[in-house]
Amino acid sequence: MKIITIGREFGSGGRELGSRLADALSIPCYDKQIITEVAKLHNIEEKQIEKITASDIRSIYASTIGGSFDLPFYYHHTPLNVIISQNEIIKNLASQGDCIIVGRCADVILKKYNPLNLFVYADKASKLKRCLERSENGESEKEILRQMKKIDKARASNYYHFSGNKWGQKESYHFCINTSKTEIKDLIPSVAELAKAWFK
Amino acid sequence: MKIITIGREFGSGGRELGSRLADALSIPCYDKQIITEVAKLHNIEEKQIEKITASDIRSIYASTIGGSFDLPFYYHHTPLNVIISQNEIIKNLASQGDCIIVGRCADVILKKYNPLNLFVYADKASKLKRCLERSENGESEKEILRQMKKIDKARASNYYHFSGNKWGQKESYHFCINTSKTEIKDLIPSVAELAKAWFK
């Protein structure tokens, strides 16, 4: 099985890299689709699921305490159960065949497949530029930077809770790709070659 | 000008990667040749130059204090002047055309060329394995690990003194390559593609 996972800093272009790499390798890339699946399973709006899965797991633990523990497990729609469902969906998707999974600690969850683990990062200025270009709600620079900090902090916390390792530390990945000074599309032939070498 | 610099952890295969990449791109790779040039210039044995350039610059500063400052600059063969010569030789080599330079803070020294800066790393077990395979003097595992720690500590210190940045921290490089689980030769097509994208 050829599984590629992509960890990424907020705004670094990790999602675009995953999507373009998937096209180059003719395999599916799962990103937002995972949210859709979890939302269906729990019958909760996608936006709500997105909010939960992007949250720091420490706040999720907190909101689970005092939850209704007299119901059977599968009836729970607590944030913690949403995360557990997300992990199951990731495992299920991976079991179906070669794929790319963006974020969501997939490198940890899918460790048994010996995935190729990439990490995409960039300097603050280029991440801000990318976010501003893609902003649909006209957020200010200040708002984007605040969001960037918050989301990456949550990712780091969650990664640590799942793996015991430091999120974004190069030792946790096979290739770390700085997108500050190149177009994502120009990086694809190189990363596709890497994937070929990894899975040969 | 196409300049590629390769920072590397001791035993990670950075030198091999540099050499093979140079073959793939048909450009020279400068590594030990820099030592030879410095040795010629200072009329000091290569082994001695190698020892100086692999030392922590803090110890070099210390050994310079109290040196003979009444001689003209170019007569000094103090460790600090050896380092200065090495930097000049690196600049001179780069000015002659496209090339790869392994180690020696070349990414910092050659910043004006906007080089592609790679960092090669690996886990301790695979670095130890590589060192044992290549050992000519039959060093023990313990000796190699001690050397590994000492040399990488000196590299980190020197990098910090030249750049103010943290050696091996992914933010200082464009691509970080973990060689723990792949043959260096298998990585070359990917890195060569990256170089093409970078310099297009």
Short mmCIF file of C-alpha atoms in Angstrom, two decimals:
data_model
loop_
_atom_site.label_atom_id
_atom_site.label_comp_id
_atom_site.label_asym_id
_atom_site.label_seq_id
_atom_site.Cartn_x
_atom_site.Cartn_y
_atom_site.Cartn_z
CA MET A 1 0.00 0.00 0.00
CA LYS A 2 1.30 3.43 -0.94
CA ILE A 3 0.21 5.94 1.66
CA ILE A 4 1.52 9.51 1.70
CA THR A 5 0.77 11.78 4.62
CA ILE A 6 1.20 15.53 4.55
CA GLY A 7 1.62 17.52 7.73
CA ARG A 8 1.51 21.24 7.10
CA GLU A 9 1.66 24.62 8.68
CA PHE A 10 -1.44 26.73 8.24
CA GLY A 11 -1.10 28.70 5.00
CA SER A 12 1.95 26.81 3.70
CA GLY A 13 0.13 25.25 0.76
CA GLY A 14 0.10 21.68 2.08
CA ARG A 15 -3.41 21.09 0.84
CA GLU A 16 -2.57 22.31 -2.66
CA LEU A 17 0.55 20.17 -2.66
CA GLY A 18 -1.50 17.11 -1.65
CA SER A 19 -4.08 17.72 -4.32
CA ARG A 20 -1.55 18.30 -7.11
CA LEU A 21 0.58 15.35 -6.02
CA ALA A 22 -2.49 13.15 -6.07
CA ASP A 23 -3.16 14.20 -9.67
CA ALA A 24 0.45 13.50 -10.62
CA LEU A 25 0.38 10.04 -9.04
CA SER A 26 -3.23 9.26 -10.05
CA ILE A 27 -4.28 8.41 -6.52
CA PRO A 28 -6.95 10.05 -4.33
CA CYS A 29 -6.14 12.80 -1.85
CA TYR A 30 -8.30 12.94 1.27
CA ASP A 31 -8.58 16.21 3.07
CA LYS A 32 -11.95 17.94 3.50
CA GLN A 33 -13.69 14.72 2.46
CA ILE A 34 -12.77 13.29 5.83
CA ILE A 35 -14.76 16.08 7.48
CA THR A 36 -17.73 15.30 5.23
CA GLU A 37 -17.62 11.63 6.27
CA VAL A 38 -17.39 12.45 9.95
CA ALA A 39 -20.24 14.95 9.63
CA LYS A 40 -22.44 12.31 7.98
CA LEU A 41 -21.64 9.75 10.65
CA HIS A 42 -22.46 12.07 13.51
CA ASN A 43 -25.21 13.95 11.72
CA ILE A 44 -23.57 17.23 12.65
CA GLU A 45 -22.87 20.16 10.32
CA GLU A 46 -19.50 20.02 8.56
CA LYS A 47 -18.56 23.44 9.94
CA GLN A 48 -19.03 22.17 13.45
CA ILE A 49 -16.91 19.07 12.75
CA GLU A 50 -14.23 21.24 11.19
CA LYS A 51 -14.18 23.41 14.29
CA ILE A 52 -13.86 20.39 16.57
CA THR A 53 -11.11 18.69 14.58
CA ALA A 54 -9.13 21.93 14.33
CA SER A 55 -9.32 22.45 18.09
CA ASP A 56 -6.66 21.75 20.63
CA ILE A 57 -7.40 18.29 21.99
CA ARG A 58 -6.92 19.60 25.51
CA SER A 59 -10.06 21.69 25.14
CA ILE A 60 -11.82 18.65 23.66
CA TYR A 61 -10.96 16.57 26.71
CA ALA A 62 -12.28 19.34 28.90
CA SER A 63 -15.59 19.51 27.04
CA THR A 64 -16.00 15.75 27.28
CA ILE A 65 -15.75 15.67 31.02
CA GLY A 66 -19.24 15.62 32.44
CA GLY A 67 -20.67 14.23 29.18
CA SER A 68 -23.47 11.72 29.19
CA PHE A 69 -21.68 8.46 29.90
CA ASP A 70 -24.85 6.41 30.35
CA LEU A 71 -25.46 6.21 26.60
CA PRO A 72 -23.80 3.53 24.48
CA PHE A 73 -20.47 4.68 22.96
CA TYR A 74 -21.75 5.10 19.42
CA TYR A 75 -24.49 7.49 20.44
CA HIS A 76 -22.02 9.97 21.78
CA HIS A 77 -21.36 13.00 19.64
CA THR A 78 -18.90 14.52 22.03
CA PRO A 79 -15.85 16.23 20.49
CA LEU A 80 -13.67 13.36 21.62
CA ASN A 81 -15.86 10.85 19.80
CA VAL A 82 -15.73 13.02 16.70
CA ILE A 83 -11.94 12.74 16.81
CA ILE A 84 -12.16 8.99 17.32
CA SER A 85 -14.49 8.72 14.32
CA GLN A 86 -12.10 10.79 12.24
CA ASN A 87 -9.28 8.39 13.07
CA GLU A 88 -11.44 5.40 12.11
CA ILE A 89 -12.41 7.03 8.82
CA ILE A 90 -8.74 7.72 8.05
CA LYS A 91 -7.87 4.07 8.73
CA ASN A 92 -10.77 2.94 6.60
CA LEU A 93 -9.80 5.17 3.67
CA ALA A 94 -6.20 3.98 3.83
CA SER A 95 -7.27 0.34 3.89
CA GLN A 96 -9.03 0.84 0.55
CA GLY A 97 -5.87 1.62 -1.41
CA ASP A 98 -3.05 4.00 -2.23
CA CYS A 99 -3.84 7.56 -1.17
CA ILE A 100 -2.64 10.87 0.20
CA ILE A 101 -4.00 12.17 3.48
CA VAL A 102 -3.54 15.79 4.46
CA GLY A 103 -3.13 16.63 8.15
CA ARG A 104 -5.06 14.99 10.97
CA CYS A 105 -2.01 13.17 12.39
CA ALA A 106 -2.39 10.62 9.59
CA ASP A 107 1.32 9.74 9.82
CA VAL A 108 0.72 8.55 13.36
CA ILE A 109 -2.65 6.93 12.74
CA LEU A 110 -1.38 5.03 9.68
CA LYS A 111 2.05 4.11 11.00
CA LYS A 112 1.55 0.41 10.23
CA TYR A 113 1.49 1.18 6.50
CA ASN A 114 4.98 2.70 6.68
CA PRO A 115 3.76 5.83 4.90
CA LEU A 116 5.90 8.47 3.24
CA ASN A 117 5.52 11.37 5.65
CA LEU A 118 5.96 14.87 4.29
CA PHE A 119 5.86 18.15 6.14
CA VAL A 120 5.12 21.39 4.31
CA TYR A 121 6.15 24.69 5.85
CA ALA A 122 6.95 28.27 4.91
CA ASP A 123 7.97 31.57 6.37
CA LYS A 124 5.33 33.75 7.96
CA ALA A 125 5.29 36.34 5.15
CA SER A 126 4.60 33.82 2.40
CA LYS A 127 1.95 32.02 4.49
CA LEU A 128 0.23 35.32 5.14
CA LYS A 129 0.36 36.19 1.44
CA ARG A 130 -1.19 32.85 0.48
CA CYS A 131 -3.94 33.23 3.08
CA LEU A 132 -4.76 36.77 1.98
CA GLU A 133 -5.00 35.68 -1.66
CA ARG A 134 -7.40 32.88 -0.76
CA SER A 135 -9.41 34.65 1.87
CA GLU A 136 -13.13 34.56 1.10
CA ASN A 137 -14.27 36.60 4.06
CA GLY A 138 -11.89 39.51 3.74
CA GLU A 139 -10.10 38.86 7.03
CA SER A 140 -7.45 41.38 8.01
CA GLU A 141 -3.78 40.48 8.23
CA LYS A 142 -4.06 40.61 11.99
CA GLU A 143 -7.00 38.20 12.00
CA ILE A 144 -5.22 35.76 9.68
CA LEU A 145 -2.05 35.83 11.78
CA ARG A 146 -4.11 35.20 14.91
CA GLN A 147 -5.88 32.27 13.23
CA MET A 148 -2.55 30.92 11.93
CA LYS A 149 -1.08 30.93 15.41
CA LYS A 150 -4.15 29.37 17.00
CA ILE A 151 -4.55 26.58 14.44
CA ASP A 152 -0.87 25.64 14.34
CA LYS A 153 -0.79 25.63 18.14
CA ALA A 154 -3.74 23.21 18.17
CA ARG A 155 -2.06 21.03 15.52
CA ALA A 156 1.11 20.91 17.56
CA SER A 157 -0.77 19.99 20.71
CA ASN A 158 -2.82 17.31 18.99
CA TYR A 159 0.21 15.83 17.26
CA TYR A 160 2.01 15.62 20.57
CA HIS A 161 -1.00 13.96 22.20
CA PHE A 162 -1.25 11.35 19.46
CA SER A 163 2.43 10.65 18.87
CA GLY A 164 4.45 11.92 21.79
CA ASN A 165 6.58 13.67 19.17
CA LYS A 166 6.98 17.32 18.31
CA TRP A 167 4.82 18.53 15.45
CA GLY A 168 6.83 20.00 12.60
CA GLN A 169 10.15 18.75 13.94
CA LYS A 170 12.02 17.35 10.95
CA GLU A 171 12.86 14.11 12.74
CA SER A 172 9.15 13.17 12.60
CA TYR A 173 9.07 13.25 8.78
CA HIS A 174 10.92 11.91 5.74
CA PHE A 175 10.95 15.10 3.71
CA CYS A 176 10.32 18.67 4.84
CA ILE A 177 9.40 21.07 2.09
CA ASN A 178 9.71 24.82 2.41
CA THR A 179 7.25 26.49 0.04
CA SER A 180 8.31 30.09 0.74
CA LYS A 181 10.12 30.66 -2.50
CA THR A 182 8.61 28.31 -5.06
CA GLU A 183 5.26 27.73 -6.65
CA ILE A 184 3.67 24.56 -5.29
CA LYS A 185 3.10 23.26 -8.82
CA ASP A 186 6.82 23.46 -9.55
CA LEU A 187 7.58 21.18 -6.62
CA ILE A 188 5.33 18.36 -7.79
CA PRO A 189 7.72 16.56 -10.22
CA SER A 190 10.31 16.38 -7.45
CA VAL A 191 7.91 15.11 -4.80
CA ALA A 192 6.40 12.62 -7.25
CA GLU A 193 9.90 11.27 -7.94
CA LEU A 194 10.44 10.96 -4.22
CA ALA A 195 7.24 8.99 -3.84
CA LYS A 196 8.34 6.65 -6.64
CA ALA A 197 11.69 6.09 -4.90
CA TRP A 198 10.04 5.54 -1.54
CA PHE A 199 7.57 2.92 -2.76
CA LYS A 200 9.74 1.16 -5.33
CA MET B 1 24.35 31.10 -10.98
CA LYS B 2 23.07 27.77 -9.69
CA ILE B 3 24.51 27.10 -6.26
CA ILE B 4 23.33 24.22 -4.09
CA THR B 5 24.46 23.97 -0.49
CA ILE B 6 24.13 20.84 1.61
CA GLY B 7 24.11 21.00 5.37
CA ARG B 8 24.28 17.57 6.92
CA GLU B 9 24.40 15.67 10.15
CA PHE B 10 27.51 13.57 10.63
CA GLY B 11 26.89 10.13 9.11
CA SER B 12 23.66 11.07 7.32
CA GLY B 13 25.11 10.63 3.83
CA GLY B 14 25.16 14.33 2.90
CA ARG B 15 28.52 14.00 1.20
CA GLU B 16 27.34 11.05 -0.91
CA LEU B 17 24.18 12.93 -1.79
CA GLY B 18 26.23 15.95 -2.87
CA SER B 19 28.53 13.87 -5.01
CA ARG B 20 25.75 11.91 -6.70
CA LEU B 21 23.64 15.02 -7.24
CA ALA B 22 26.63 16.73 -8.85
CA ASP B 23 26.94 13.81 -11.28
CA ALA B 24 23.23 13.97 -12.08
CA LEU B 25 23.36 17.72 -12.73
CA SER B 26 26.81 17.69 -14.36
CA ILE B 27 28.20 20.34 -12.06
CA PRO B 28 31.13 20.12 -9.62
CA CYS B 29 30.67 19.27 -5.96
CA TYR B 30 33.15 20.82 -3.54
CA ASP B 31 33.73 19.12 -0.26
CA LYS B 32 37.17 17.83 0.72
CA GLN B 33 38.70 19.85 -2.13
CA ILE B 34 38.07 22.96 -0.06
CA ILE B 35 40.32 21.50 2.65
CA THR B 36 43.01 20.80 0.06
CA GLU B 37 42.90 24.41 -1.14
CA VAL B 38 43.07 25.82 2.37
CA ALA B 39 45.95 23.48 3.21
CA LYS B 40 47.87 24.66 0.15
CA LEU B 41 47.27 28.31 0.98
CA HIS B 42 48.45 27.96 4.56
CA ASN B 43 51.05 25.33 3.84
CA ILE B 44 49.64 23.20 6.62
CA GLU B 45 48.79 19.49 6.42
CA GLU B 46 45.27 18.71 5.26
CA LYS B 47 44.59 16.69 8.39
CA GLN B 48 45.38 19.70 10.52
CA ILE B 49 43.10 21.93 8.43
CA GLU B 50 40.35 19.35 8.65
CA LYS B 51 40.69 19.30 12.40
CA ILE B 52 40.52 23.08 12.62
CA THR B 53 37.52 23.45 10.32
CA ALA B 54 35.62 20.70 12.14
CA SER B 55 36.22 22.36 15.49
CA ASP B 56 33.81 24.46 17.47
CA ILE B 57 34.58 28.06 16.57
CA ARG B 58 34.48 28.96 20.25
CA SER B 59 37.63 26.92 20.79
CA ILE B 60 39.14 28.55 17.70
CA TYR B 61 38.52 32.01 19.13
CA ALA B 62 40.15 30.89 22.34
CA SER B 63 43.26 29.61 20.58
CA THR B 64 43.54 32.87 18.63
CA ILE B 65 43.64 35.03 21.69
CA GLY B 66 47.26 35.78 22.46
CA GLY B 67 48.30 35.06 18.87
CA SER B 68 50.95 37.10 17.15
CA PHE B 69 49.08 40.20 16.03
CA ASP B 70 52.18 42.08 14.94
CA LEU B 71 52.47 40.10 11.72
CA PRO B 72 50.56 41.17 8.61
CA PHE B 73 47.15 39.44 8.29
CA TYR B 74 48.15 37.04 5.53
CA TYR B 75 51.04 35.62 7.50
CA HIS B 76 48.78 34.39 10.24
CA HIS B 77 48.02 30.71 10.23
CA THR B 78 45.85 30.84 13.30
CA PRO B 79 42.75 28.66 13.30
CA LEU B 80 40.59 31.74 12.85
CA ASN B 81 42.49 32.71 9.72
CA VAL B 82 42.13 29.19 8.40
CA ILE B 83 38.37 29.59 8.72
CA ILE B 84 38.51 32.98 7.00
CA SER B 85 40.52 31.44 4.16
CA GLN B 86 38.00 28.65 3.86
CA ASN B 87 35.20 31.18 3.48
CA GLU B 88 37.15 33.04 0.79
CA ILE B 89 37.83 29.81 -1.09
CA ILE B 90 34.14 28.94 -0.96
CA LYS B 91 33.22 32.36 -2.35
CA ASN B 92 35.85 32.01 -5.05
CA LEU B 93 34.65 28.54 -6.10
CA ALA B 94 31.04 29.74 -6.25
CA SER B 95 31.99 32.74 -8.36
CA GLN B 96 33.42 30.40 -11.00
CA GLY B 97 30.08 28.77 -11.85
CA ASP B 98 27.28 26.42 -10.88
CA CYS B 99 28.28 24.05 -8.11
CA ILE B 100 27.35 22.12 -5.00
CA ILE B 101 29.07 22.84 -1.71
CA VAL B 102 28.85 20.42 1.18
CA GLY B 103 28.84 21.82 4.70
CA ARG B 104 31.01 24.68 5.91
CA CYS B 105 28.06 27.10 6.37
CA ALA B 106 28.06 27.62 2.60
CA ASP B 107 24.37 28.59 2.67
CA VAL B 108 25.29 31.54 4.86
CA ILE B 109 28.55 32.43 3.09
CA LEU B 110 26.90 32.33 -0.36
CA LYS B 111 23.59 33.93 0.56
CA LYS B 112 23.89 36.53 -2.21
CA TYR B 113 23.58 33.80 -4.83
CA ASN B 114 20.18 32.77 -3.46
CA PRO B 115 21.31 29.14 -3.30
CA LEU B 116 19.10 26.10 -2.96
CA ASN B 117 19.81 25.04 0.61
CA LEU B 118 19.35 21.40 1.51
CA PHE B 119 19.76 19.72 4.86
CA VAL B 120 20.40 15.99 5.10
CA TYR B 121 19.64 14.17 8.33
CA ALA B 122 18.87 10.71 9.64
CA ASP B 123 18.10 8.84 12.81
CA LYS B 124 20.97 7.83 15.05
CA ALA B 125 20.80 4.11 14.20
CA SER B 126 21.13 4.63 10.46
CA LYS B 127 23.91 7.19 10.88
CA LEU B 128 25.80 4.78 13.09
CA LYS B 129 25.31 1.99 10.56
CA ARG B 130 26.64 4.17 7.74
CA CYS B 131 29.67 5.21 9.79
CA LEU B 132 30.48 1.64 10.79
CA GLU B 133 30.30 0.49 7.17
CA ARG B 134 32.69 3.24 6.09
CA SER B 135 35.02 3.19 9.04
CA GLU B 136 38.62 2.71 7.97
CA ASN B 137 40.15 2.64 11.41
CA GLY B 138 37.83 0.14 13.02
CA GLU B 139 36.37 2.56 15.56
CA SER B 140 33.93 1.12 18.06
CA GLU B 141 30.27 2.11 18.11
CA LYS B 142 30.94 4.11 21.23
CA GLU B 143 33.80 6.01 19.57
CA ILE B 144 31.70 6.78 16.50
CA LEU B 145 28.78 8.02 18.59
CA ARG B 146 31.13 10.22 20.59
CA GLN B 147 32.62 11.64 17.38
CA MET B 148 29.13 12.15 15.91
CA LYS B 149 28.02 14.14 18.92
CA LYS B 150 31.19 16.21 19.02
CA ILE B 151 31.24 17.07 15.31
CA ASP B 152 27.54 17.92 15.10
CA LYS B 153 27.86 20.07 18.21
CA ALA B 154 30.70 21.99 16.58
CA ARG B 155 28.70 22.35 13.36
CA ALA B 156 25.74 23.70 15.30
CA SER B 157 27.91 26.16 17.16
CA ASN B 158 29.68 27.35 14.03
CA TYR B 159 26.45 27.71 12.10
CA TYR B 160 24.99 29.79 14.88
CA HIS B 161 28.09 31.98 14.98
CA PHE B 162 27.98 32.59 11.24
CA SER B 163 24.25 32.97 10.74
CA GLY B 164 22.58 33.63 14.07
CA ASN B 165 20.25 30.77 13.12
CA LYS B 166 19.88 27.29 14.50
CA TRP B 167 21.77 24.61 12.60
CA GLY B 168 19.52 21.85 11.30
CA GLN B 169 16.32 23.76 12.04
CA LYS B 170 14.10 23.29 9.00
CA GLU B 171 13.36 27.01 8.73
CA SER B 172 17.00 27.59 7.70
CA TYR B 173 16.68 25.35 4.60
CA HIS B 174 14.49 24.82 1.55
CA PHE B 175 14.35 21.04 1.68
CA CYS B 176 15.20 18.71 4.55
CA ILE B 177 15.92 15.13 3.54
CA ASN B 178 15.75 12.23 5.95
CA THR B 179 18.01 9.44 4.68
CA SER B 180 17.14 6.90 7.39
CA LYS B 181 15.01 4.67 5.24
CA THR B 182 16.19 5.12 1.67
CA GLU B 183 19.33 4.59 -0.33
CA ILE B 184 20.95 7.93 -1.16
CA LYS B 185 21.10 7.00 -4.85
CA ASP B 186 17.33 6.55 -4.94
CA LEU B 187 16.82 10.11 -3.72
CA ILE B 188 18.84 11.69 -6.52
CA PRO B 189 16.15 11.91 -9.25
CA SER B 190 13.86 13.69 -6.82
CA VAL B 191 16.49 16.16 -5.61
CA ALA B 192 17.65 16.78 -9.18
CA GLU B 193 14.05 17.63 -10.14
CA LEU B 194 13.89 19.98 -7.20
CA ALA B 195 17.06 21.73 -8.34
CA LYS B 196 15.59 22.13 -11.83
CA ALA B 197 12.41 23.67 -10.37
CA TRP B 198 14.39 25.96 -8.10
CA PHE B 199 16.63 27.36 -10.82
CA LYS B 200 14.15 27.44 -13.70
#
